[in-house]
Amino acid sequence: MAGGPGRPAARAVLSRILAVLGAVVLVAGVLATYLREEVVDQRAFVAHAVDALDEPAVRDLVSGQVVQQLVDEGGTDLIAARPLVRPLVDALVSTEAFGELFEVAARDTHRLLFTRDDDVSFAVADAGTLAIEAVRAAAPGLAESLPATVDVDVVALRDEDLLAGLARAGERARTLALVLPPLGLLLVLAGVAVARDRRAALVRGGLSVAVACGLLVAALTVWRARLGAGAVAPSDLRDEDVRAAVDAAWGVYFAGLRDWLVAIGLAGVMTAALAAGRVTAATATQRLRALVARAGGTPAGAPARTLRGVALVALGGLLLWQPAGVVAAVALLLGGTLVYVGVGELAALLPDRLTRDEPARTGGAGGRGTGPLPWLAAVGVLLLGAVVAGAAVGGDGPAPERASLSPPTPEQATSTGCNGSRALCDRRLDEVVFPGTHNSFSAALEPGWLFANQRTGIRRQLQDGIRLLLLDPHHGIRDGSRVRTDLEADGSDRNRVAAQLSPGAVRAAERLGGRVGLGDLKGRRDVFLCHSLCELGAESFVAELGVVRDFLAANRGEVVVLLIEPSVSPQLVAGALRRARLLDALAVLDRDEPLPTLGQLLRRGDRLVVLTERDGGAYDWYHPAFSFVQDTPLGARKASEFSCAPNRGDEDSPLLMLNHWIDRFPPPFSANRRASTAAALRERVARCEQERGRPVNLIAVDFGDASGVVEVARELNARADDPGDVG
C-alpha cells in the first residue's frame, strides 16, 4: 500500500492516536495562550484585578482586611467601634480613587509574582492612610485610638515552592503559547492524512478536540471549587469569606478561558457533524438506544464486567466528590450532542453532490474519500464566529430628548409657586433665603470621592431642597479613569495645595496620579469640579451643570443660585454653560437697581443666578460675587468659633451669606452635623441678623442632608412679618 504505514489496522490506530494527541496538545496550547494573554501579561492581570474589586465578595474581603488591620494596630476603643468603622471603610473601598490604589497594588504584585520566588503580598499602599482619614473625619472621638499609619495586606502568599512554580509557569506559558497550538493542529491533520477513511478521521479529530475542551472545562470547575483552601489571609477572617472572594476572583480571571474552550469545542463539534454528513435526529436516537442497551446488558467475560464496575464506581465517586465538575461535563456533553445532531440535520438538507464522498483523483474508488469537507468545516467555523460577534456587538438607542427649559407662562409661575411658595413670587432675591451646600459637588456617595464635604450628589441635593450650590471649577486632564490637576493652568502650585490638605491626602493623590504639579500631563483636558486636587475626586463641570438643567426643566417654578470659585477663565465657564444648554436660563442683575422678585425672574425665564469670586463682569450674567454678597468669616474649626463679623463684600451688598461649616481637613462629619442642626442654625441666623441689621439670604453648610438648613430656610421664608424688618 503505497504511501501508508503498513497494515490498514495499524494506520487506523495511528490515526486515532494522532487525533487524541493532537487534541490534547491543541487544548494545552489554548490554555498556555490564555495564561500568556490574560494572566502573565501585566496589563491584563491588572485590569482583571480592578474588575475583581467590583465583585461584592472581593470588596468585602478587602474592606475586612483594612478594618482588621486598623483594629489590630489601633487602640482598644476601635474594637468596640468596629461596627462604626466598617461602613466607613466599605464606602472608601467602593470609591474610584481606592480602585486606583488597588490598580497600583496589582501592578506591583504582578511584578513580584512573576519575577521573584520569595514571599509576595498584595499590599494596597496608602489604603491605611485613606481609611484613617475617613474614620477621623466621621468619628473624631476615635482619633486618639487610630494608628499613625497601617499597611494593608489583602492576601499573602508564603509558599516559596508555589511562588517559584508560578514564576516558571509564566515563562513557560510564553513559550508554549507559540508552539503548542500549531503543533496540535498539525497532529490532528496528520491523523486525517494517514487514515484510509478521511471522513471518519475528520469526525474523530473534531470530536477529540471537543472532548478535550470539555474535560478541561470540567477540570477548571473542580479546581475552582478546591482553590479556596490554598489562599491565606493575614487576619482572622472567616474561611467562607475568603473562599467566596477567591471564587469571585477566579471567575473574573478565568471566565474568558471557559468561553474560549466552549467556542473551540463547538467548532470541533460542527466540523465533526459536517464531516459526518447526514446525521439526523432519528439516526442519533437509534444510536443512543443501542448504546444504552449495550451499557445495560451483561458484558461477556469477567474482565469486561470488572472494567464496567470500576468505571461505575469511579463515576459515582466523582459525582459525590465533585458534583459541580460532573454537572459541567454532562451539560457540555449534552450541548455538544445537540449541536452535532442539529448540524447533521442541516447537512441533510444539502444536495447529494455536496455531502457524498468522491473518489480521490489518485486513489481510485478504493479508499480515501475527499469531497468538499474542508469547505463545509470552514463554513461552520465562520458561522460560529458570526453568531459570537453578533452577540458581542450591541448599541444603545438614541438618547432621550431633554425636557424643555422654556420659561413658564405668568399663569404657570403663579400656579406652581416660586421656590415652593406662592408668597415668594412677590419677594425680591434679597428677601428670600436660599439653603446651600459648600463644595456641593464633593459627595461621598458619588464614585471616586475621598474626603467629601457632602454625602449626596447635586441631583439629590436639589431634590431635597438645596437652592445654593458652591462650585470650584478647575483645569483637569482625563487620564484613563482618573483626573489629574493641571496646577499650572490653574495658576497654582504644589506648595499652595499642600498647605490646604493633610500630608496623607497629598500622598494619596500623588500615589493615584503621580507627583502633584510635576510630570508630563497627557490626556483630554477639560473643566472639572474639584476640591484643591482632582486626584482626590472630580466631576465634569458640564455634566453637573446638566444635572442643574434637568432639575430646572422638570421644576418650572424654581430659581437656583451658583456661587463659583473658579480657577478657570470666564470663557471656559461660559463654554461649559453653553454645552449644558443653560445660557438662555441665566439671570442678569443690575447692581444699581433693586433686585428682581422671584416671579419676575421666572416670567423672564431667568432661572439661574451665577455669582463668581473672580473675573466678575466678564459677561453681563457673570456677576461679581462680593458686589452682591457680604458674608461671614471662614475658617471656624469648631462651632464656638462661628462669627457674624463682616468678611468679604461691601456694607451695602444686598445679600447676606452665612459660611456655616467646620473648616478642617478632612471635613468632619460628626462635628458638622452637630453644628448645623436646625436649632443651631436658628440661633446663628438670629444672632447674625441682629448684629448685621439685615436678613440672611444664603446659608452654606457641609453634609447638607444631615443638617437642618432646608428646614430653617423654609421657616425663614414663611415668616409673616416683613422679611426686611429684623430689628
XYZ file of C-alpha atoms in Angstrom:
727
model
C 0.000 0.000 0.000
C 1.884 2.958 -1.316
C 2.047 5.953 0.997
C 0.703 4.080 4.046
C 2.459 3.000 7.244
C 1.600 -0.685 6.743
C -1.473 -2.646 7.523
C -4.877 -0.866 7.496
C -5.387 -1.655 11.178
C -2.096 -0.009 12.107
C -2.983 3.068 10.089
C -6.350 3.283 11.860
C -4.688 3.018 15.282
C -2.110 5.655 14.347
C -4.858 7.954 13.082
C -6.709 7.659 16.381
C -3.555 8.264 18.422
C -2.713 11.349 16.394
C -6.272 12.695 16.752
C -6.286 12.312 20.546
C -2.717 13.532 20.991
C -3.334 16.490 18.678
C -6.494 17.439 20.569
C -4.685 17.325 23.922
C -1.753 19.376 22.620
C -4.091 21.877 20.951
C -6.143 22.432 24.118
C -2.960 22.686 26.202
C -1.837 25.356 23.762
C -5.137 27.195 24.230
C -4.560 27.126 27.989
C -0.995 28.415 27.593
C -2.162 31.163 25.233
C -4.865 32.289 27.634
C -2.431 32.380 30.549
C 0.036 34.379 28.490
C -2.549 36.890 27.295
C -4.751 37.235 30.390
C -2.580 36.409 33.415
C 1.133 36.694 32.625
C 0.579 39.903 30.642
C 0.773 42.723 33.176
C -1.896 44.962 31.676
C -4.450 42.157 31.544
C -3.541 40.969 35.060
C -4.051 44.470 36.477
C -7.303 45.001 34.561
C -8.708 41.736 35.937
C -7.651 42.713 39.465
C -9.528 46.014 39.188
C -12.570 44.185 37.781
C -12.377 41.727 40.681
C -12.681 44.633 43.126
C -16.163 45.255 41.690
C -17.206 41.810 42.949
C -19.014 42.137 46.321
C -17.145 39.189 47.863
C -13.741 40.621 46.922
C -14.722 44.089 48.054
C -15.917 42.692 51.381
C -12.641 40.818 51.856
C -10.558 43.915 51.128
C -12.722 46.051 53.403
C -12.497 43.447 56.143
C -8.714 43.388 55.825
C -8.484 47.172 56.151
C -10.762 47.212 59.204
C -8.989 44.273 60.842
C -5.578 45.851 60.457
C -6.860 49.215 61.711
C -8.199 47.471 64.808
C -5.036 45.417 65.293
C -2.765 48.475 65.058
C -5.026 50.949 66.867
C -6.255 51.429 70.396
C -8.715 49.233 72.250
C -11.575 51.700 71.599
C -11.536 50.665 67.948
C -12.667 47.137 68.858
C -15.940 48.419 70.280
C -16.245 50.939 67.449
C -15.791 48.327 64.727
C -19.491 48.498 63.661
C -18.962 52.228 63.003
C -15.629 51.809 61.249
C -16.742 49.033 58.881
C -19.360 51.006 56.868
C -16.926 53.915 56.540
C -14.268 51.631 55.110
C -16.865 49.881 52.917
C -17.700 53.256 51.355
C -13.999 54.032 50.908
C -13.271 50.728 49.143
C -16.127 51.406 46.699
C -14.639 54.693 45.503
C -12.881 55.090 42.184
C -9.874 56.575 43.957
C -9.388 53.421 46.039
C -9.653 51.474 42.798
C -6.696 53.486 41.502
C -4.653 52.472 44.555
C -5.759 48.879 44.052
C -4.567 49.058 40.450
C -1.117 50.199 41.583
C -1.009 47.331 44.101
C -1.972 44.829 41.401
C 0.839 46.080 39.176
C 3.382 45.679 41.977
C 2.064 42.237 42.868
C 2.317 41.052 39.260
C 5.916 42.190 39.081
C 6.795 40.259 42.252
C 4.703 37.237 41.361
C 6.317 36.504 38.012
C 9.855 37.670 38.667
C 10.705 36.533 42.221
C 10.363 33.422 44.368
C 10.189 34.903 47.885
C 7.109 35.993 49.827
C 4.550 38.046 47.945
C 1.828 40.210 49.484
C -0.962 42.031 47.678
C -0.470 45.281 49.608
C -2.557 48.380 48.856
C -0.270 51.315 49.591
C -1.913 54.374 51.204
C -5.160 52.458 51.802
C -4.482 52.606 55.523
C -3.881 56.365 55.360
C -7.135 56.944 53.493
C -9.054 54.749 55.936
C -7.570 56.567 58.927
C -8.510 59.944 57.435
C -12.046 58.749 56.652
C -12.631 57.424 60.180
C -11.129 60.545 61.754
C -13.429 62.737 59.650
C -16.612 60.859 60.503
C -15.778 59.977 64.121
C -13.365 62.494 65.644
C -13.797 60.852 69.036
C -11.834 57.861 67.772
C -8.876 59.961 66.606
C -6.716 59.045 69.600
C -7.370 55.343 69.021
C -6.344 55.438 65.369
C -2.826 54.286 64.465
C -0.495 56.785 62.810
C -0.301 54.520 59.767
C -1.085 50.953 58.804
C -0.044 48.651 55.981
C -2.894 46.822 54.271
C -2.016 43.333 53.008
C -5.020 41.853 51.238
C -3.608 38.370 50.620
C -0.184 36.957 51.489
C 1.481 34.035 49.706
C 4.210 32.364 51.788
C 4.777 29.079 49.895
C 8.175 29.535 48.223
C 7.756 26.425 46.059
C 4.398 27.704 44.808
C 5.805 31.139 44.031
C 8.815 29.705 42.246
C 6.454 27.469 40.268
C 4.308 30.446 39.279
C 7.335 32.338 38.007
C 8.465 29.314 35.954
C 4.916 28.728 34.692
C 4.765 32.297 33.483
C 7.938 31.840 31.453
C 6.774 28.512 30.054
C 3.375 29.900 29.102
C 5.045 32.479 26.888
C 6.935 29.750 25.003
C 4.262 27.054 24.934
C 1.671 29.502 23.609
C 3.761 29.854 20.470
C 4.481 26.145 19.972
C 1.544 24.039 21.146
C -1.449 25.389 19.150
C 0.114 24.911 15.678
C 1.654 21.590 16.773
C -1.724 20.303 17.998
C -3.434 21.335 14.775
C -0.733 19.635 12.701
C -1.132 16.403 14.701
C -4.912 16.389 14.144
C -4.428 16.990 10.412
C -1.771 14.256 10.318
C -4.309 11.857 11.838
C -6.658 12.715 8.979
C -3.885 12.341 6.380
C -2.809 8.822 7.403
C -6.365 7.472 7.654
C -7.899 5.449 4.846
C -11.325 6.928 5.665
C -10.624 10.617 5.904
C -14.244 11.473 6.553
C -14.261 9.316 9.659
C -10.856 10.706 10.675
C -12.126 14.285 10.402
C -15.121 13.338 12.552
C -12.734 11.777 15.049
C -10.468 14.822 15.093
C -13.305 17.285 15.617
C -14.855 15.235 18.402
C -11.459 14.722 20.071
C -10.938 18.471 20.220
C -14.460 18.958 21.610
C -13.962 16.276 24.277
C -10.578 17.705 25.299
C -12.125 21.160 25.653
C -14.986 19.740 27.699
C -12.654 17.850 30.040
C -10.604 20.978 30.668
C -13.770 22.985 31.394
C -14.807 20.306 33.908
C -11.307 20.327 35.421
C -11.432 24.118 35.761
C -14.746 23.787 37.591
C -13.169 21.297 40.013
C -10.077 23.440 40.522
C -12.233 26.484 41.189
C -14.171 24.633 43.880
C -10.950 23.497 45.602
C -8.870 26.642 45.315
C -10.172 28.485 48.390
C -8.135 26.361 50.799
C -4.895 27.492 49.124
C -5.300 31.225 49.917
C -4.033 32.617 53.223
C -5.481 35.895 54.500
C -3.292 37.745 57.007
C -6.054 38.242 59.575
C -8.799 36.403 61.409
C -11.357 36.496 58.629
C -13.895 33.741 58.241
C -12.933 30.901 55.914
C -16.177 31.231 53.973
C -15.446 34.913 53.260
C -12.008 34.067 51.894
C -13.414 31.226 49.789
C -16.148 33.480 48.377
C -13.592 36.139 47.437
C -11.235 33.619 45.833
C -14.140 32.109 43.899
C -15.212 35.542 42.647
C -11.650 36.440 41.657
C -11.270 33.112 39.841
C -14.424 33.876 37.913
C -13.058 37.247 36.822
C -9.674 35.880 35.759
C -10.778 32.628 34.094
C -14.331 33.146 32.817
C -12.772 34.085 29.486
C -10.887 30.767 29.316
C -14.123 28.843 29.636
C -15.600 30.901 26.809
C -12.543 30.161 24.647
C -12.832 26.419 25.310
C -16.567 26.299 24.667
C -16.147 28.184 21.374
C -13.304 25.898 20.199
C -15.220 22.810 21.339
C -18.274 23.929 19.370
C -16.096 24.469 16.306
C -14.826 20.909 16.726
C -18.369 19.552 17.058
C -19.529 21.446 13.974
C -16.538 20.220 11.991
C -17.311 16.631 13.012
C -21.008 16.982 12.203
C -20.319 18.472 8.759
C -17.803 15.730 8.037
C -20.226 13.016 9.153
C -22.783 14.311 6.686
C -26.373 13.213 7.117
C -26.703 12.679 10.869
C -30.376 13.160 11.692
C -32.200 13.122 14.994
C -33.670 9.761 14.092
C -30.306 8.102 13.450
C -28.851 9.737 16.555
C -31.731 8.387 18.658
C -31.205 4.893 17.260
C -27.504 5.010 18.091
C -28.233 6.296 21.591
C -30.713 3.470 22.216
C -28.189 0.944 21.026
C -25.539 2.428 23.301
C -27.902 2.336 26.323
C -28.882 -1.248 25.586
C -25.269 -2.222 25.258
C -24.363 -0.487 28.539
C -27.310 -2.060 30.343
C -26.557 -5.578 29.168
C -24.236 -8.076 30.837
C -20.711 -7.847 29.477
C -19.198 -11.044 28.183
C -16.389 -12.232 30.411
C -15.010 -11.235 33.794
C -12.554 -8.595 32.523
C -15.306 -6.626 30.810
C -17.562 -6.781 33.856
C -14.678 -5.716 36.084
C -13.924 -2.771 33.836
C -17.564 -1.652 33.853
C -17.794 -1.969 37.630
C -14.673 0.091 38.175
C -15.951 2.710 35.768
C -19.315 2.952 37.547
C -17.661 3.198 40.979
C -15.324 5.910 39.698
C -18.184 7.848 38.128
C -20.301 7.605 41.286
C -17.392 8.661 43.491
C -16.628 11.597 41.216
C -20.265 12.673 41.327
C -20.220 12.604 45.146
C -16.785 14.256 45.435
C -17.122 16.953 42.783
C -20.764 17.246 41.670
C -20.106 20.641 40.079
C -17.470 19.223 37.750
C -19.673 16.275 36.755
C -22.663 18.547 36.119
C -20.480 20.831 33.985
C -19.195 17.849 31.982
C -22.710 16.449 31.461
C -24.023 19.858 30.385
C -21.199 20.233 27.876
C -21.747 16.686 26.588
C -25.469 17.275 26.154
C -24.964 20.638 24.494
C -22.298 19.290 22.151
C -24.525 16.370 21.193
C -27.427 18.669 20.366
C -25.168 20.870 18.215
C -23.769 17.774 16.468
C -27.238 16.451 15.658
C -28.528 19.883 14.685
C -25.712 20.470 12.207
C -26.309 16.963 10.859
C -29.984 17.779 10.294
C -28.980 20.923 8.387
C -26.455 18.942 6.339
C -29.251 16.565 5.359
C -30.906 19.453 3.530
C -27.901 19.952 1.262
C -27.849 18.411 -2.252
C -26.336 14.921 -2.509
C -23.364 16.177 -4.503
C -22.282 18.349 -1.571
C -22.357 15.583 1.051
C -21.346 12.349 -0.691
C -17.758 11.150 -0.874
C -15.909 11.476 -4.156
C -13.030 9.143 -5.068
C -9.612 10.730 -4.929
C -8.008 11.583 -8.229
C -5.070 9.306 -7.478
C -6.597 6.779 -5.153
C -9.333 5.392 -7.416
C -12.628 4.197 -5.980
C -10.993 2.079 -3.428
C -10.345 4.223 -0.469
C -9.779 7.758 0.627
C -12.864 9.930 0.266
C -12.256 13.586 -0.393
C -15.271 15.717 -1.362
C -15.980 19.229 -0.060
C -15.432 18.511 3.666
C -12.794 21.197 4.359
C -15.007 23.833 2.805
C -18.021 22.745 4.849
C -15.954 22.783 8.059
C -14.701 26.275 7.291
C -18.278 27.463 6.700
C -19.274 26.050 10.099
C -16.489 27.862 11.917
C -17.281 31.148 10.145
C -20.949 30.827 11.093
C -19.969 30.298 14.730
C -17.776 33.410 14.649
C -20.593 35.454 13.141
C -23.002 34.378 15.905
C -20.498 35.224 18.659
C -19.663 38.592 17.085
C -23.332 39.411 16.681
C -23.945 38.692 20.366
C -20.984 40.820 21.405
C -21.904 43.871 19.334
C -24.697 45.920 20.823
C -25.799 49.505 20.870
C -27.886 51.840 22.839
C -30.847 53.535 21.343
C -30.975 57.248 20.772
C -30.631 59.431 23.835
C -33.955 60.666 25.181
C -34.869 64.235 24.488
C -34.198 66.538 27.421
C -37.114 68.453 28.825
C -37.698 71.991 27.630
C -36.178 74.848 29.639
C -38.552 77.441 28.256
C -39.908 79.903 30.833
C -43.316 79.233 32.368
C -46.202 81.462 31.465
C -47.277 84.021 34.092
C -50.166 81.733 34.980
C -47.827 78.771 35.392
C -45.417 80.767 37.543
C -48.150 81.778 39.980
C -49.856 78.370 39.962
C -46.740 76.374 40.767
C -45.317 78.943 43.184
C -41.748 80.201 43.356
C -39.186 78.009 45.099
C -42.034 76.108 46.712
C -44.205 79.021 47.830
C -46.588 81.391 46.050
C -45.739 84.071 48.597
C -42.116 84.094 47.453
C -43.087 85.088 43.908
C -43.528 88.692 45.086
C -40.309 88.793 47.119
C -37.008 90.140 45.856
C -33.894 87.990 45.880
C -32.651 89.816 48.970
C -35.908 88.903 50.766
C -35.607 85.146 50.127
C -33.459 82.540 51.895
C -31.583 80.034 49.710
C -30.346 76.928 51.592
C -26.983 75.824 50.213
C -24.076 73.409 50.332
C -20.337 74.087 50.433
C -18.328 72.168 47.796
C -21.649 70.840 46.552
C -20.005 68.511 44.003
C -17.836 66.682 46.576
C -20.128 63.805 47.551
C -19.167 60.632 49.410
C -21.895 58.592 47.709
C -20.697 59.543 44.237
C -17.941 57.380 42.681
C -14.344 58.415 43.155
C -14.552 60.886 46.048
C -12.270 60.972 49.069
C -12.598 63.486 51.921
C -16.009 64.662 50.692
C -17.888 67.702 52.044
C -21.298 66.220 51.237
C -22.807 62.758 51.332
C -25.151 63.050 48.353
C -24.592 64.466 44.881
C -26.037 67.623 43.366
C -29.030 65.833 41.846
C -30.192 64.583 45.236
C -29.363 67.901 46.930
C -31.648 69.777 44.547
C -34.393 67.224 45.101
C -34.008 67.690 48.862
C -34.477 71.479 48.641
C -30.953 72.896 48.254
C -31.043 76.043 46.079
C -27.499 77.426 46.512
C -24.532 75.476 45.101
C -20.902 76.405 45.806
C -18.753 75.131 42.922
C -14.988 75.123 42.276
C -14.116 74.666 38.565
C -10.510 73.584 37.910
C -8.399 72.638 34.918
C -8.095 68.865 34.811
C -6.770 66.223 32.476
C -8.642 62.978 31.976
C -6.026 60.219 32.030
C -7.910 56.977 31.594
C -10.274 56.584 34.537
C -8.625 59.290 36.636
C -8.404 63.076 36.523
C -5.155 64.903 37.225
C -4.947 68.522 38.310
C -3.337 70.928 35.883
C -1.891 73.227 38.547
C -0.009 75.379 36.067
C -3.188 76.163 34.147
C -4.955 76.802 37.483
C -2.284 79.335 38.395
C -1.396 77.309 41.487
C 1.417 75.059 42.670
C 2.016 72.047 44.876
C 3.015 74.051 47.940
C -0.166 76.102 47.893
C -2.281 72.963 47.604
C -0.298 71.091 50.272
C -0.973 73.924 52.716
C -4.721 73.265 52.356
C -4.639 69.473 52.728
C -3.224 66.935 55.156
C 0.091 65.250 54.236
C -1.714 61.913 53.941
C -4.178 63.345 51.442
C -1.395 64.750 49.263
C 0.485 61.430 49.395
C -2.665 59.577 48.362
C -3.243 61.984 45.477
C 0.342 61.536 44.297
C 0.018 57.777 44.565
C -3.008 57.957 42.267
C -1.797 60.469 39.722
C 1.955 60.911 40.113
C 3.796 63.803 41.660
C 1.303 66.662 42.042
C 2.270 69.533 39.769
C 5.067 67.599 38.081
C 5.410 65.185 35.188
C 4.072 65.149 31.669
C 0.301 65.543 31.835
C -1.224 63.703 28.915
C -4.863 63.144 28.181
C -8.063 65.010 27.434
C -8.158 68.475 29.026
C -11.451 69.774 30.353
C -13.015 71.678 33.240
C -13.756 69.640 36.352
C -15.253 70.384 39.745
C -12.556 69.535 42.294
C -11.616 70.484 45.841
C -7.995 71.627 45.510
C -6.808 68.340 43.913
C -8.748 66.498 41.221
C -6.854 63.309 42.106
C -8.986 63.110 45.271
C -12.231 63.375 43.333
C -13.571 65.178 40.290
C -16.831 65.719 38.464
C -17.259 67.007 34.938
C -18.363 70.639 35.155
C -20.564 70.249 32.088
C -22.156 67.069 33.435
C -23.040 68.671 36.782
C -24.428 71.743 35.017
C -26.519 69.283 33.021
C -27.916 67.970 36.308
C -28.913 71.527 37.233
C -30.504 71.993 33.824
C -32.520 68.792 34.140
C -33.780 69.912 37.539
C -34.835 73.328 36.250
C -36.553 71.764 33.240
C -38.541 69.431 35.491
C -39.329 72.117 38.101
C -40.627 75.208 36.302
C -41.041 77.361 39.408
C -37.516 77.145 40.831
C -34.616 79.606 40.888
C -31.136 78.287 41.721
C -28.025 80.284 42.693
C -24.487 79.199 41.738
C -21.582 80.741 43.656
C -18.416 79.870 41.755
C -14.818 79.987 42.991
C -13.170 79.487 39.581
C -9.610 78.524 38.756
C -10.549 78.736 35.074
C -11.271 81.633 32.736
C -14.743 83.152 32.256
C -14.629 81.867 28.674
C -14.339 78.267 29.892
C -17.206 78.795 32.335
C -19.321 80.223 29.517
C -18.369 77.315 27.281
C -19.482 74.819 29.924
C -22.803 76.610 30.371
C -23.289 76.653 26.607
C -22.544 72.911 26.327
C -25.065 72.282 29.120
C -27.600 74.453 27.231
C -28.063 76.840 30.155
C -27.166 80.196 28.582
C -30.824 81.041 27.952
C -31.618 80.476 31.638
C -29.048 82.912 33.070
C -30.284 85.894 35.052
C -28.830 89.388 34.507
C -28.888 91.578 37.612
C -28.299 95.314 37.877
C -26.340 96.231 40.994
C -27.662 99.795 40.904
C -31.327 98.767 40.816
C -33.488 96.858 43.308
C -33.092 93.127 42.808
C -35.914 91.416 40.888
C -38.530 89.251 42.542
C -38.570 85.526 42.008
C -41.749 85.904 39.987
C -40.091 88.426 37.673
C -37.111 86.137 37.148
C -39.329 83.170 36.370
C -41.506 85.059 33.923
C -38.374 86.132 32.035
C -37.021 82.586 32.063
C -34.075 83.672 34.245
C -33.848 80.551 36.359
C -30.144 80.520 37.208
C -28.205 83.252 39.058
C -24.407 82.980 38.672
C -22.059 84.714 41.133
C -18.282 84.432 40.800
C -15.379 85.172 43.138
C -13.081 86.007 40.167
C -13.448 87.936 36.916
C -16.949 89.156 37.696
C -18.384 91.323 34.947
C -16.727 89.463 32.072
C -20.301 88.743 30.928
C -23.467 90.532 31.982
C -24.675 87.320 33.688
C -21.272 86.678 35.374
C -21.869 88.723 38.496
C -19.030 89.696 40.872
C -19.995 87.767 43.996
C -18.877 90.246 46.621
C -20.506 93.163 44.953
C -23.842 91.425 45.531
C -22.905 89.376 48.621
C -21.473 90.173 52.031
C -20.533 87.148 54.106
C -19.250 85.936 57.471
C -15.700 84.775 58.280
C -14.279 81.452 57.098
C -12.005 79.082 58.976
C -14.042 78.093 62.047
C -12.501 74.876 63.373
C -15.261 74.355 65.922
C -18.808 75.624 66.363
C -17.875 78.106 69.065
C -15.732 79.956 66.511
C -18.639 80.815 64.197
C -18.739 84.606 63.891
C -21.149 87.150 62.459
C -18.443 89.736 61.813
C -18.170 91.227 58.313
C -15.795 89.402 55.984
C -15.930 89.872 52.222
C -18.251 92.193 50.343
C -19.463 95.735 50.989
C -21.698 97.056 53.712
C -24.415 97.746 51.142
C -24.115 94.421 49.303
C -27.755 93.270 49.206
C -27.313 89.560 50.059
C -26.041 88.260 53.426
C -24.398 84.850 53.403
C -23.543 82.638 56.371
C -20.489 80.389 55.877
C -21.542 77.669 58.302
C -19.179 74.707 58.170
C -16.332 73.367 60.292
C -13.277 74.240 58.233
C -10.972 71.285 58.896
C -9.458 68.770 56.525
C -10.722 66.168 56.047
C -14.245 67.545 56.589
C -15.520 66.185 59.935
C -18.987 64.721 59.513
C -19.927 64.454 63.191
C -18.771 67.954 64.080
C -20.626 69.469 61.113
C -23.786 67.528 61.881
C -23.809 68.831 65.479
C -23.006 72.367 64.386
C -25.727 72.571 61.707
C -28.800 71.198 63.428
C -31.957 73.241 62.942
C -31.636 74.644 66.456
C -28.002 75.661 65.942
C -28.809 77.325 62.614
C -31.793 79.200 64.034
C -29.579 80.571 66.807
C -26.862 81.739 64.440
C -29.290 83.255 61.918
C -30.988 85.239 64.680
C -27.656 86.395 66.090
C -26.222 87.442 62.714
C -29.396 89.197 61.604
C -29.336 91.114 64.865
C -25.656 92.051 64.547
C -25.707 92.887 60.842
C -29.131 94.549 60.768
C -30.322 92.714 57.665
C -31.913 89.345 56.816
C -29.852 86.296 55.990
C -30.273 85.164 52.364
C -27.678 82.474 51.722
C -26.695 79.670 54.125
C -23.983 77.183 53.114
C -23.219 74.037 55.131
C -21.258 70.802 54.866
C -23.167 67.488 54.792
C -26.401 69.250 53.963
C -28.527 66.105 54.079
C -27.611 65.663 57.772
C -28.273 69.325 58.619
C -31.329 71.447 59.266
C -30.529 74.004 56.572
C -33.526 73.264 54.313
C -35.922 73.206 57.281
C -34.642 76.514 58.645
C -34.750 78.178 55.219
C -38.389 77.177 54.806
C -39.195 78.589 58.235
C -37.457 81.857 57.427
C -39.196 82.132 54.055
C -42.546 81.547 55.742
C -42.227 84.266 58.366
C -45.262 86.500 58.103
C -43.662 89.809 59.008
C -41.701 91.979 56.624
C -38.517 89.982 55.906
C -36.566 93.200 55.797
C -37.619 94.114 59.354
C -35.138 92.245 61.534
C -34.846 94.787 64.269
